[in-house]
Short mmCIF file of C-alpha atoms in Angstrom, two decimals:
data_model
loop_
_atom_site.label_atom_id
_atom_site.label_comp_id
_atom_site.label_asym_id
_atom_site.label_seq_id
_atom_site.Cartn_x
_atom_site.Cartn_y
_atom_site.Cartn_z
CA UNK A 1 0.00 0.00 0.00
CA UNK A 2 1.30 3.40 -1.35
CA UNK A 3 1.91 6.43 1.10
CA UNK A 4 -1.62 7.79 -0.37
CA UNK A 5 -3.40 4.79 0.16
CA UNK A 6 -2.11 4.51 3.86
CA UNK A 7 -3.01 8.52 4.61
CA UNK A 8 -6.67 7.83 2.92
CA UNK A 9 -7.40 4.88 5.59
CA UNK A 10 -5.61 6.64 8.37
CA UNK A 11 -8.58 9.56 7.30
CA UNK A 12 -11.15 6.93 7.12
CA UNK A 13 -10.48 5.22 10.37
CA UNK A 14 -10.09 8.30 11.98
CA UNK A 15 -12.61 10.29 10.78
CA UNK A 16 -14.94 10.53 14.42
CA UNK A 17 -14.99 12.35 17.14
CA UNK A 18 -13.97 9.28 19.70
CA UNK A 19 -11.25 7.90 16.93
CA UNK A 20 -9.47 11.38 16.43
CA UNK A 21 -11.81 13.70 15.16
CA UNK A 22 -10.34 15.95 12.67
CA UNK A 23 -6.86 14.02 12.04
CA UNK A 24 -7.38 14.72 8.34
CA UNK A 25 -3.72 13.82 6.42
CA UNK A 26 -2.00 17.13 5.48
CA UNK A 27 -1.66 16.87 1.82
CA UNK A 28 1.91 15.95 0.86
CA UNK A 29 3.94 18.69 -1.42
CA UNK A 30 3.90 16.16 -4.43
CA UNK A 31 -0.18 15.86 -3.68
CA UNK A 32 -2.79 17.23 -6.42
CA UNK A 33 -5.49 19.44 -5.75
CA UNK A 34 -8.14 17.55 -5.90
CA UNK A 35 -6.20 15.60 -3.09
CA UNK A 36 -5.48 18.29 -1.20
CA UNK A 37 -9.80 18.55 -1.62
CA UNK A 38 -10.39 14.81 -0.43
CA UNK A 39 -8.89 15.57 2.73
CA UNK A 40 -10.29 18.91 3.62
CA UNK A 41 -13.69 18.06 2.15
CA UNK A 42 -15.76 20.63 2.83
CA UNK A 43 -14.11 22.77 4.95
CA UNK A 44 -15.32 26.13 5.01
CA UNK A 45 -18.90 24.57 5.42
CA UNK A 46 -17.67 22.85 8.33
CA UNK A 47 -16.27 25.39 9.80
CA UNK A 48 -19.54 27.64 9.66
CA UNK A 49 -21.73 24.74 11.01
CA UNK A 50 -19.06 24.11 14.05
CA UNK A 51 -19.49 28.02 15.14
CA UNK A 52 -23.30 27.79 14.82
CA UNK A 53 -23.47 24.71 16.54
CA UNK A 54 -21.26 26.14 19.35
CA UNK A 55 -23.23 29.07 19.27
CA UNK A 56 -26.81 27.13 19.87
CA UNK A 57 -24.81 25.02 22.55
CA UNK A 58 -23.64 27.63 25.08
CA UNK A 59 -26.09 29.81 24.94
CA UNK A 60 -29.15 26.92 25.38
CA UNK A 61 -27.30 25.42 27.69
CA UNK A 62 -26.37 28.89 29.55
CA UNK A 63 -29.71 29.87 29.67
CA UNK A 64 -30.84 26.86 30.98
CA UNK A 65 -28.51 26.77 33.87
CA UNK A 66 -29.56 30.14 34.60
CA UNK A 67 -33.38 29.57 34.45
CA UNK A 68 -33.21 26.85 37.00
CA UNK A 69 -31.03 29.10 39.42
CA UNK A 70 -34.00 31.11 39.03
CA UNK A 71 -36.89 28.85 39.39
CA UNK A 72 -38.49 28.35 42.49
CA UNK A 73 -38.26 24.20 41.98
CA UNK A 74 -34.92 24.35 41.73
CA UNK A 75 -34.61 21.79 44.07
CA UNK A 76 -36.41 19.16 42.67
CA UNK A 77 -34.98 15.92 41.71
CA UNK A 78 -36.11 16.80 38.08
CA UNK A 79 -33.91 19.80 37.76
CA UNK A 80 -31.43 18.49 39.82
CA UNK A 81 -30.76 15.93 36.65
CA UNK A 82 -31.59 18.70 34.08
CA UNK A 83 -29.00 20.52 35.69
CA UNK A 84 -25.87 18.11 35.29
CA UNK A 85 -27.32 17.48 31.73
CA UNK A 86 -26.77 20.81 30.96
CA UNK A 87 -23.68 21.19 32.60
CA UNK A 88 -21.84 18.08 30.65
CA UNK A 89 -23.72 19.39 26.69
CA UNK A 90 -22.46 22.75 28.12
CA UNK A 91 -19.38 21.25 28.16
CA UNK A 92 -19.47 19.16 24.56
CA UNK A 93 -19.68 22.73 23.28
CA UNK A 94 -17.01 24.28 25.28
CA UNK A 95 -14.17 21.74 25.44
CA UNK A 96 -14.92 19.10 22.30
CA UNK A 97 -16.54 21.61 19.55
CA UNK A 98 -14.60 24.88 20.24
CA UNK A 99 -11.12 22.55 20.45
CA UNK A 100 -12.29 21.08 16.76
CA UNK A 101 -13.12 24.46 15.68
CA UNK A 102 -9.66 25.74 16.32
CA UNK A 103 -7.98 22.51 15.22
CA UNK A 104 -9.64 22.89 12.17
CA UNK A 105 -8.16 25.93 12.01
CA UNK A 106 -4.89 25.57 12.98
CA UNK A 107 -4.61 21.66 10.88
CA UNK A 108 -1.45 21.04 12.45
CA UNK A 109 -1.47 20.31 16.44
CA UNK A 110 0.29 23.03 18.73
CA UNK A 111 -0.58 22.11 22.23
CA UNK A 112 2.11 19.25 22.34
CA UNK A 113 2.09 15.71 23.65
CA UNK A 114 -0.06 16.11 27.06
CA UNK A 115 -2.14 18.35 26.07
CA UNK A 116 -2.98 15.79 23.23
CA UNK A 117 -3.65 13.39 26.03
CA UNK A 118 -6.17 15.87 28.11
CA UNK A 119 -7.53 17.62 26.01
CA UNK A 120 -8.49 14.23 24.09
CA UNK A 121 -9.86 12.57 27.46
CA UNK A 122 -12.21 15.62 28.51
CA UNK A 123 -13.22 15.45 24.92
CA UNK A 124 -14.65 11.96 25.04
CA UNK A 125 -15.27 12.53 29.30
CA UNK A 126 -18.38 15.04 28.42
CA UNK A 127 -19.27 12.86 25.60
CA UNK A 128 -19.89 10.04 27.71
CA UNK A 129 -21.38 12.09 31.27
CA UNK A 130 -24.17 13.36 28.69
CA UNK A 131 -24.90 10.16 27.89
CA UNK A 132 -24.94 8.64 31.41
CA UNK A 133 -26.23 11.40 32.96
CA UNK A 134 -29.43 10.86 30.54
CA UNK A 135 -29.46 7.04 31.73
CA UNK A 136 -29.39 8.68 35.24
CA UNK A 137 -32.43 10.38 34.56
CA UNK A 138 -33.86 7.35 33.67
CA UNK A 139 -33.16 5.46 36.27
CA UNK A 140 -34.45 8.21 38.39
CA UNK A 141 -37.79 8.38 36.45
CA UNK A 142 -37.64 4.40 36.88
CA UNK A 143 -38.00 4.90 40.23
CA UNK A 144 -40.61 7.68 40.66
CA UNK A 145 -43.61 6.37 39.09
CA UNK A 146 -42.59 2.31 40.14
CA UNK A 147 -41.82 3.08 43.72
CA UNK A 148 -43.54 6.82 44.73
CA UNK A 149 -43.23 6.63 48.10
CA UNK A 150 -39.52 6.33 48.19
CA UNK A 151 -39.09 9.77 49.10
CA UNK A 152 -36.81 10.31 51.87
CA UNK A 153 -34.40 7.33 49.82
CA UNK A 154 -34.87 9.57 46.38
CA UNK A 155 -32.60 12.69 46.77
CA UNK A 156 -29.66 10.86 48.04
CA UNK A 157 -30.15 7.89 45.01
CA UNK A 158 -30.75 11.28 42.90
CA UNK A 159 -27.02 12.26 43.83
CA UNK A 160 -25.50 8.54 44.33
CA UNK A 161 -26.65 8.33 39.85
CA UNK A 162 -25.47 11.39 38.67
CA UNK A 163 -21.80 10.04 41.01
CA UNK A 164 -22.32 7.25 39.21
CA UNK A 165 -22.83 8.82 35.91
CA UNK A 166 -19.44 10.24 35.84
CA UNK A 167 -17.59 8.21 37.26
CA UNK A 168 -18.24 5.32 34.15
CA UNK A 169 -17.83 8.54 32.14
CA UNK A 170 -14.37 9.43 33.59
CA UNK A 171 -13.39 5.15 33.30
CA UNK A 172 -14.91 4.72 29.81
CA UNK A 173 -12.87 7.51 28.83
CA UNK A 174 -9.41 7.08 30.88
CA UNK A 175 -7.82 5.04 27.61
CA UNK A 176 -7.63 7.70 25.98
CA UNK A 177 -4.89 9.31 28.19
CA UNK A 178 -2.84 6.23 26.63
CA UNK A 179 -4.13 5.73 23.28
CA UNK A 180 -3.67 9.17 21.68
CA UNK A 181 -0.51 10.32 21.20
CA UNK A 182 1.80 13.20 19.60
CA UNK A 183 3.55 12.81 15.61
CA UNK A 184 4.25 13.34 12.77
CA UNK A 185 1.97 12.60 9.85
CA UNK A 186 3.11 13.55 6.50
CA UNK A 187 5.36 16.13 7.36
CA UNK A 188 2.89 18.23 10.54
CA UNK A 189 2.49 17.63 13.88
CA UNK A 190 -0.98 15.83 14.90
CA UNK A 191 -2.68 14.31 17.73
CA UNK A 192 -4.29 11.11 17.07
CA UNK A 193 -4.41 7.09 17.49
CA UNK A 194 -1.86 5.44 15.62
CA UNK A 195 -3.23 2.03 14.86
CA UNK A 196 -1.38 -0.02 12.36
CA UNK A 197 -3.87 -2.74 11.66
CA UNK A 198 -7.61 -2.42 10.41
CA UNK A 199 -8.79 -4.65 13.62
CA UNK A 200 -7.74 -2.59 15.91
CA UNK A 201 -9.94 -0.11 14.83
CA UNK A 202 -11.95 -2.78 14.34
CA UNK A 203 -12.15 -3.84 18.24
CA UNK A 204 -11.89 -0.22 19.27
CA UNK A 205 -15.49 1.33 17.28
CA UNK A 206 -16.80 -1.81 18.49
CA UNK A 207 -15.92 -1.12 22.63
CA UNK A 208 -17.04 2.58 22.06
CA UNK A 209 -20.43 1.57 20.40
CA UNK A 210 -21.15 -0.70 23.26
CA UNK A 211 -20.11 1.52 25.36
CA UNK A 212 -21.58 5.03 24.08
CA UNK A 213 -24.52 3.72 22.59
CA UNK A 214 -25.54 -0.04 23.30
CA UNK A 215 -25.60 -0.29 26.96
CA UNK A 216 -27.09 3.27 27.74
CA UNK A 217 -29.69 2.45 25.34
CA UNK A 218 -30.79 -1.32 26.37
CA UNK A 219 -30.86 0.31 29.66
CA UNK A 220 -33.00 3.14 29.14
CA UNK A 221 -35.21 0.55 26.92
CA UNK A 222 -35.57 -1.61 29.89
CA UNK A 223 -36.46 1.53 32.13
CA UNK A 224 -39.23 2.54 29.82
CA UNK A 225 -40.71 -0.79 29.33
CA UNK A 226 -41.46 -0.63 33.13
CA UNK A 227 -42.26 2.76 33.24
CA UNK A 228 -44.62 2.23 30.83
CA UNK A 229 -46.08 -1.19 31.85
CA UNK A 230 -46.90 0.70 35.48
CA UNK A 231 -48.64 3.57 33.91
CA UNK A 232 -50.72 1.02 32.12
CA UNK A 233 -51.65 -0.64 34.86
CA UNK A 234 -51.82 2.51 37.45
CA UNK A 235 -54.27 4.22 34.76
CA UNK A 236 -56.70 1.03 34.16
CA UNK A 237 -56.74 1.09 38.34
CA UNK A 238 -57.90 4.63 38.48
CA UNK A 239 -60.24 3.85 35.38
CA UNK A 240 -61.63 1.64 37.56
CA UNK A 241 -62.00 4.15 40.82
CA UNK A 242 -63.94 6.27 38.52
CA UNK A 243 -66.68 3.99 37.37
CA UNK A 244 -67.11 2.79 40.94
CA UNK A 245 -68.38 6.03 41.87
CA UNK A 246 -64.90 7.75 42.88
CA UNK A 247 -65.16 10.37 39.84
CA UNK A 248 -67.33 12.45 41.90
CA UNK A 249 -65.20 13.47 44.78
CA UNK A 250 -61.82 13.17 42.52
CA UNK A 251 -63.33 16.33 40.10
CA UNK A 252 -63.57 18.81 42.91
CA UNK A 253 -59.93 18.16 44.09
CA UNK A 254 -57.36 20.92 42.20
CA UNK A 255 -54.50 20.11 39.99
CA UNK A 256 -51.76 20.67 43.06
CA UNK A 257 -54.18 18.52 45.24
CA UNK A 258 -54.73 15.81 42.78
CA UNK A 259 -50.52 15.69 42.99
CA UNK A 260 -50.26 15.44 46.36
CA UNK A 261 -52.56 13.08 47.11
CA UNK A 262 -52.16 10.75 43.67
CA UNK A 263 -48.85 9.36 45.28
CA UNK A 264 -50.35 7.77 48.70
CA UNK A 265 -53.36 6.79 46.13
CA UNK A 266 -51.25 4.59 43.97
CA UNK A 267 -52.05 7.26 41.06
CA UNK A 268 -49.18 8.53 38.92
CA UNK A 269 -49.32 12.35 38.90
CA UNK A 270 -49.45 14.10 35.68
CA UNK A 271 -46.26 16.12 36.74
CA UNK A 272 -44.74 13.28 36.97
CA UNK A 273 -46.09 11.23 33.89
CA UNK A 274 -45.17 14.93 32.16
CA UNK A 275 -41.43 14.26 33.18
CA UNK A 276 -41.37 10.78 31.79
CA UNK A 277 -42.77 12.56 28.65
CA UNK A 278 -39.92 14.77 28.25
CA UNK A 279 -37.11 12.34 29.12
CA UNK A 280 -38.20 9.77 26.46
CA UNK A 281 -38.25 12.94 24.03
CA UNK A 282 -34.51 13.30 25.23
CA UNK A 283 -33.85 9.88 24.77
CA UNK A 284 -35.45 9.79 21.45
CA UNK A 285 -33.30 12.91 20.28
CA UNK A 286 -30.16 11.39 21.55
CA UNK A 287 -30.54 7.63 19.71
CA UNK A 288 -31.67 9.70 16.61
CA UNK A 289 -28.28 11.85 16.76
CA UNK A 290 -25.78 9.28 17.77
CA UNK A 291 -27.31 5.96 16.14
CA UNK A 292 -26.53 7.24 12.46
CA UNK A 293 -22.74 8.54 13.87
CA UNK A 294 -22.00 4.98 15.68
CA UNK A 295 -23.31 2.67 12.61
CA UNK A 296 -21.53 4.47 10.46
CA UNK A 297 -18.02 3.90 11.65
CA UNK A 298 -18.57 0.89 12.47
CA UNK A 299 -19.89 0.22 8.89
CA UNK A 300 -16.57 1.89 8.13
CA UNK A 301 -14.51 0.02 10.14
CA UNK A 302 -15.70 -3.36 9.03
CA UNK A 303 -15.50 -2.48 5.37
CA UNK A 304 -18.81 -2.30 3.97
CA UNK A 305 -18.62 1.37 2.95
CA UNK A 306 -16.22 2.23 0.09
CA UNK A 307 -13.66 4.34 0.53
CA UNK A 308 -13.91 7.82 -1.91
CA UNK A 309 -14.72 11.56 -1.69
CA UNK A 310 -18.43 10.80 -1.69
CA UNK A 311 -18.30 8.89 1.49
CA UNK A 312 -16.28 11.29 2.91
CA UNK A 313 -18.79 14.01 2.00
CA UNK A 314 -21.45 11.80 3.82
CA UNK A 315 -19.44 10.61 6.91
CA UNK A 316 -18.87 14.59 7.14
CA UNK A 317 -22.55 14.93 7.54
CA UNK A 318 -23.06 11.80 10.11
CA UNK A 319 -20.38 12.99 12.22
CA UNK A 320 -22.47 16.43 12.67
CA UNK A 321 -25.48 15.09 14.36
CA UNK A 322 -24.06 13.57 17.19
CA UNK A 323 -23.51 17.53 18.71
CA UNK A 324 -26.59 18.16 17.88
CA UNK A 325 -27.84 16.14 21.04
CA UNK A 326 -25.95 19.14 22.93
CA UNK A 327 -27.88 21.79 21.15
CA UNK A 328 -31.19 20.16 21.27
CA UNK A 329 -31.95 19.21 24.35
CA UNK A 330 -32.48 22.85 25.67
CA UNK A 331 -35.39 22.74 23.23
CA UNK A 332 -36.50 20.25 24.85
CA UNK A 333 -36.80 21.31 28.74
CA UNK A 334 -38.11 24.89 27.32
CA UNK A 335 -40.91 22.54 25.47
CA UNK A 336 -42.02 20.61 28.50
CA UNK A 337 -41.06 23.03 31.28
CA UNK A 338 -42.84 26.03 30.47
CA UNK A 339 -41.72 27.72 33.69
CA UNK A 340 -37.80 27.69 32.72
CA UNK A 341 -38.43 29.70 29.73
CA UNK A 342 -40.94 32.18 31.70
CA UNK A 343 -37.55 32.72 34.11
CA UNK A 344 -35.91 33.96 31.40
CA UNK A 345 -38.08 36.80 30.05
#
């Protein structure tokens, strides 16, 4: 394999956020234009969509982190969650898109060897937190419409999860302390994973998928399944209430009431059944981003996708949704939690 050839799959293989984001091979002096192209496919559009998208992610997330100082329920369990979610997409934008933004600019890496190392773990840390964090939350949910009257056991569970959360974050991602290291590729200094053989990326996409995307998801699955299997049966109890006659004296209690009293009941709130609305929506938005991103190099990785500027083009595009999550998910609390957006008028 030519010098060309090798730089191409170096590209390919590399060509994600969690397997070196951005490595693209500096075209060599000898190289063509339409080389030089392959490599930096796209650039300038890149470039614009990476500010925007940092731009949507700092300020949602800002503003969300600065409704819920403001609202008066900023102590619920709810926006305790909400509030670490924030904090690690917060962070996606500050420390993983911002770094790509100037690395795009930049092409060659400046930082040296352990800043390659750091900056390359926190990258991948607040990758993984915002996805544990959102298994967190539903967990949490889990347990507040299965077991309601846990409450003096739910705030410190609350805390133990999101502990939890980021500590699997901080493991998951420890490797890369090891794994990415300083050189010289084609003549300029980058920061990447060197892997010599195709199944060690092979074995690697496959442990991140798992990881990032398999595991948080069968667990949230498995949460919602008994979420949803409890509302079922909660709401065909209360049907039944009603037609026995308990309609009557249910109507003339208020919304507040009806949630205070639903719990010791057996009834599911609507509050709470609202909540469990809003984190499937996150849940929903987060398999949608990172599903495409995760098949894709693994599709790669495996050889099933051919290597040219086409696929390049399109891997380009793939790789953008997964920080969309970050950006989104503001959206998302503003939609279902009316009173965080009224705290910021």
């Amino acid at each position: 394999m030519g010098d060309d050839d090798s730089c191409l799959e170096r590209t390919w293989f590399n060509s994600d956020q969690l397997a070196g984001e951005l490595n693209l091979c500096p075209s060599p002096s000898n190289s063509t234009e339409d080389d030089f192209n392959t490599f930096y496919f796209y650039q300038t559009e890149q470039l614009a969509f990476l500010w925007i998208l940092l731009i949507l992610i700092v300020v949602g997330n800002m503003a969300v982190l600065v409704a819920l100082s403001m609202s008066s329920a900023r102590k619920s369990r709810m926006n305790y969650f909400i509030k670490h979610l924030a904090i690690a997409d917060l962070s996606v934008g500050v420390i993983s898109v911002l770094t790509d933004i100037v690395w795009k600019i930049t092409v060659a890496w400046h930082a040296g060897n352990i800043a390659c190392k750091v900056i390359r773990f926190s990258q991948v840390l607040v990758t993984y937190s915002s996805t544990y964090v959102l298994v967190a939350l539903s967990i949490d949910r889990y347990d507040a419409i299965c077991h309601p009257m846990n409450f003096s056991r739910g705030w410190r569970r609350a805390r133990i999860l999101v502990s939890v959360a980021w500590i699997l974050s901080a493991i998951f991602s420890s490797p890369m302390l090891v794994l990415y290291e300083q050189g010289l590729v084609q003549g300029q200094v980058q920061c990447w994973i060197d892997f010599t053989a195709p199944w060690q990326w092979q074995l690697y996409l496959t442990l991140v998928a798992v990881s990032l995307l398999v595991l948080p998801a069968l667990l949230i699955f498995a949460c919602y399944i008994v979420i949803v299997r409890t509302i079922w049966v909660q709401s065909a109890i209360f049907l039944g209430i009603n037609r026995a006659g308990g309609s009557a004296g249910t109507a003339m209690l208020d919304e507040d009431q009806e949630s205070r009293r639903a719990s010791s009941r057996g009834i599911i709130p609507r509050a709470k059944i609202k909540t469990v609305k809003m984190t499937f929506v996150i849940v929903f938005v987060f398999i949608l981003c990172w599903a495409p991103y995760i098949v894709f190099d693994l599709l790669q990785v495996y050889g099933h996708i051919p290597k040219s500027k086409t696929m390049i083009a399109v891997a380009t595009f793939i790789q953008s949704l997964a920080p969309l999550n970050s950006a989104a998910n503001p959206l998302i609390y503003c939609l279902f939690s009316t009173h965080l957006c009224r705290n910021l008028r």
